Protein backbone atom coordinates (compact mmCIF):
# COMPACT_ATOMS: atom_id res chain seq x y z
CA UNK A 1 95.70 93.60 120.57
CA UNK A 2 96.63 97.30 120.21
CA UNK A 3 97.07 99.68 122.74
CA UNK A 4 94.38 102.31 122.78
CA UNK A 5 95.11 106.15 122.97
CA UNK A 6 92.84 109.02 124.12
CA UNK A 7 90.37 109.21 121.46
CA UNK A 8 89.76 105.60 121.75
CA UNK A 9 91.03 104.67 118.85
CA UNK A 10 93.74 101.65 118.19
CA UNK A 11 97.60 102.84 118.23
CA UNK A 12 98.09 100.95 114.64
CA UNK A 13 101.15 101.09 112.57
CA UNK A 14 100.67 103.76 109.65
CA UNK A 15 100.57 102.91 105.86
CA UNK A 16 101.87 105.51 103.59
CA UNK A 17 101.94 105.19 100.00
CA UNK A 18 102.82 108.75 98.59
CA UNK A 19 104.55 112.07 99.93
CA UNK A 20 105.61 110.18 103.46
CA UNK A 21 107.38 107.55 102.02
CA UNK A 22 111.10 107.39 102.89
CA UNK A 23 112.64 109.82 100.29
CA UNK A 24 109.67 112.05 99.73
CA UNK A 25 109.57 115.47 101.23
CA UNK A 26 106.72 114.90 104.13
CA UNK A 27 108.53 111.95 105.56
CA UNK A 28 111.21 114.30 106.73
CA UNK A 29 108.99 116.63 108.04
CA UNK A 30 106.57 114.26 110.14
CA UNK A 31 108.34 111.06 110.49
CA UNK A 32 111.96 110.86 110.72
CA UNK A 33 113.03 110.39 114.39
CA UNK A 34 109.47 109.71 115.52
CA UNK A 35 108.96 106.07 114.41
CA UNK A 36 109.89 102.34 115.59
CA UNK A 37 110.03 101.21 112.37
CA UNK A 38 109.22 101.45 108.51
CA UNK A 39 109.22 98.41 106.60
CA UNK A 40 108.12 97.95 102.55
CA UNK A 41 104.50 96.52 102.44
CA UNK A 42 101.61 96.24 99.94
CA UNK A 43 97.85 96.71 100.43
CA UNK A 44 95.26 95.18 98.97
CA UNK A 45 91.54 96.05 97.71
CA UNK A 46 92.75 99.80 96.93
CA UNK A 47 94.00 101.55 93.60
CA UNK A 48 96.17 104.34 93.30
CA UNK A 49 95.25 107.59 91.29
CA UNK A 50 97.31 110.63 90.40
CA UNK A 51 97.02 113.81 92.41
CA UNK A 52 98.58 117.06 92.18
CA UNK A 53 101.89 116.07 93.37
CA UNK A 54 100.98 113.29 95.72
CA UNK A 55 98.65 109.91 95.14
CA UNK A 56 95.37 109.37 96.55
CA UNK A 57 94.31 105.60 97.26
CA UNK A 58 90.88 104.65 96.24
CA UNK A 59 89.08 101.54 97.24
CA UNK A 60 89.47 99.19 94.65
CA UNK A 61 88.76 95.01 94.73
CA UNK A 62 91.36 93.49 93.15
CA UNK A 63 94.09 95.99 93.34
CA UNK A 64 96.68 96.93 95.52
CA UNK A 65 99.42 99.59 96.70
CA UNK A 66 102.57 99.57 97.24
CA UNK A 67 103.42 101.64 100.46
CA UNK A 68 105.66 101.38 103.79
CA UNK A 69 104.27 100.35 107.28
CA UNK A 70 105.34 102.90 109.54
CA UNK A 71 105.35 102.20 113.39
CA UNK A 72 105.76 105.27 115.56
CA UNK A 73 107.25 105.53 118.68
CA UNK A 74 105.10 105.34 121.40
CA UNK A 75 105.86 109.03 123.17
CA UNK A 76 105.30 110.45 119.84
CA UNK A 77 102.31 108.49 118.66
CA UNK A 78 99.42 110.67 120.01
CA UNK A 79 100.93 113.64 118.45
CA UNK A 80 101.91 112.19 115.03
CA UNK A 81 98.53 110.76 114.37
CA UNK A 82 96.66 114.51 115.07
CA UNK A 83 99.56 115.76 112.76
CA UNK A 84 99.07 113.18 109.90
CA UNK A 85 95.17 114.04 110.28
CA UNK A 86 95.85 117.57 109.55
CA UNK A 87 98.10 116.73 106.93
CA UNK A 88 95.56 114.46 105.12
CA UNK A 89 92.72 117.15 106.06
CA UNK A 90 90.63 114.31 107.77
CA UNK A 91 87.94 115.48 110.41
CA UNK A 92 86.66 112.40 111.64
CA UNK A 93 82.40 112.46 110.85
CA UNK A 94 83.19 114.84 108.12
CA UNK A 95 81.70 114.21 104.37
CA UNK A 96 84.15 116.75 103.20
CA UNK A 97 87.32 115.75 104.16
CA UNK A 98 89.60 114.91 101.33
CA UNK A 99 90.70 111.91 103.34
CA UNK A 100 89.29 109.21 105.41
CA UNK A 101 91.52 107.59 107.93
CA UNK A 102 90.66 103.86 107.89
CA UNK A 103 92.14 100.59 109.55
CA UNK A 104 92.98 97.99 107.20
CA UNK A 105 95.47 95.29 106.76
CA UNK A 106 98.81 95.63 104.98
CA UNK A 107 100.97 92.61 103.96
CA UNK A 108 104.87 93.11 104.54
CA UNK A 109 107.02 92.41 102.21
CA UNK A 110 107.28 88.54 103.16
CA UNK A 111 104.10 88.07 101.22
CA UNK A 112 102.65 86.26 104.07
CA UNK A 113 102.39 88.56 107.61
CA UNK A 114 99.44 90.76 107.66
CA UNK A 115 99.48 93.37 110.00
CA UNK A 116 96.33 96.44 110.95
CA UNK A 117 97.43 99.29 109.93
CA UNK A 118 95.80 102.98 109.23
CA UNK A 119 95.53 104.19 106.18
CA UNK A 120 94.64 107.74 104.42
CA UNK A 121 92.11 106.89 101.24
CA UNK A 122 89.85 109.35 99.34
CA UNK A 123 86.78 110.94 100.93
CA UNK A 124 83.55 109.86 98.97
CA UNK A 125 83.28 113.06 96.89
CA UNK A 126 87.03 112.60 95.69
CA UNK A 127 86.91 108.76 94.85
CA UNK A 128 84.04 109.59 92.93
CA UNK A 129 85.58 112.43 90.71
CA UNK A 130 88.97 110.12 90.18
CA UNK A 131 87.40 107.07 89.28
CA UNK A 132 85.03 108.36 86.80
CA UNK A 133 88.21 110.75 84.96
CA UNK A 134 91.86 110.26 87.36
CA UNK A 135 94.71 108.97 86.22
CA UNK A 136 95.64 105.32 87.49
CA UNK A 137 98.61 104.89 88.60
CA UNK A 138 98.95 100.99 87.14
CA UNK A 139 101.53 99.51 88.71
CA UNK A 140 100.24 100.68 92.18
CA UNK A 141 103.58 102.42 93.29
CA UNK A 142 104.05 106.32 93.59
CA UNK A 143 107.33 107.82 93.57
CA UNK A 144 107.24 111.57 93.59
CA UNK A 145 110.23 114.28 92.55
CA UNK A 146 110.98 114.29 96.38
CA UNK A 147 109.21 117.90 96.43
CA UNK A 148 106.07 116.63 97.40
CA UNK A 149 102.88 118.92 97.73
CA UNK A 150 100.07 118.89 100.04
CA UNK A 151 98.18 116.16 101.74
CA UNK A 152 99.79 113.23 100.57
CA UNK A 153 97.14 110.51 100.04
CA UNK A 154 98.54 108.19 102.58
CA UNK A 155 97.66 108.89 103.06
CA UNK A 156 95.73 111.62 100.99
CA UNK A 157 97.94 114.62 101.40
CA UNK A 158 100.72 112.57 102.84
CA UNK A 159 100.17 108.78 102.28
């Protein structure tokens, strides 16, 4: 079981799929020397769509996305996850954020160990508007310029 923090939420791992993937310009600025670990990982029951300069991950049944699971360190957890909520403009209760900040589970790249892990998808309003005219990323991966823009779509702006 995960530790809990102040909010009461569950200290889970991270899954980022756009702008805070190793590489891309907002891992740099929020995650290097404040995580455990990052390891390659996939997660189902989500497509990917196009955003302006990062990806935004939709829920989807049958498709998937290609991301890292990020574990940050513990004395920097609390801090990182108010960051990455700013980042993704997620106000928890909030119909209008551009993200949502869920807990789902991520397979790593062994195909067969699951693991809870949060994860920045499109508010209602935004899913909406990308599945009726986005642009689907097919193959599920994002790779940026390494210039990144915004939110991210982990992670919305950052994912």
């Amino acid at each position: 079981m995960s530790p809990v923090g102040p909010r009461g939420e569950a200290e889970l791992p991270f899954f980022v799929y756009g702008t805070l993937r190793p590489g891309e310009h907002n891992h740099d600025l929020f995650l290097r020397g404040r995580t455990r670990s990052e390891e390659p990982g996939r997660m189902r029951g989500l497509a990917l769509y196009a955003g302006p300069g990062y990806p935004y991950a939709v829920d989807e049944p049958g498709g998937a996305v290609c991301g890292e699971i990020v574990t940050a360190r513990p004395e920097a957890y609390e801090q990182l996850l108010e960051e990455l909520d700013e980042l993704e403009e997620y106000v928890p209760g909030d119909a209008r954020s551009l993200y949502e900040r869920v807990a789902r589970d991520a397979v790593r790249a062994d195909g067969v160990t699951v693991v809870r892990a949060w994860v920045y998808v499109a508010g209602p309003a935004v899913a909406a508007r990308l599945r009726s005219g986005g642009k689907l990323i097919e193959d599920g991966d994002w790779r940026g310029d390494g210039g990144g823009g915004g939110g991210d779509g982990s992670a919305g702006g950052a994912g």
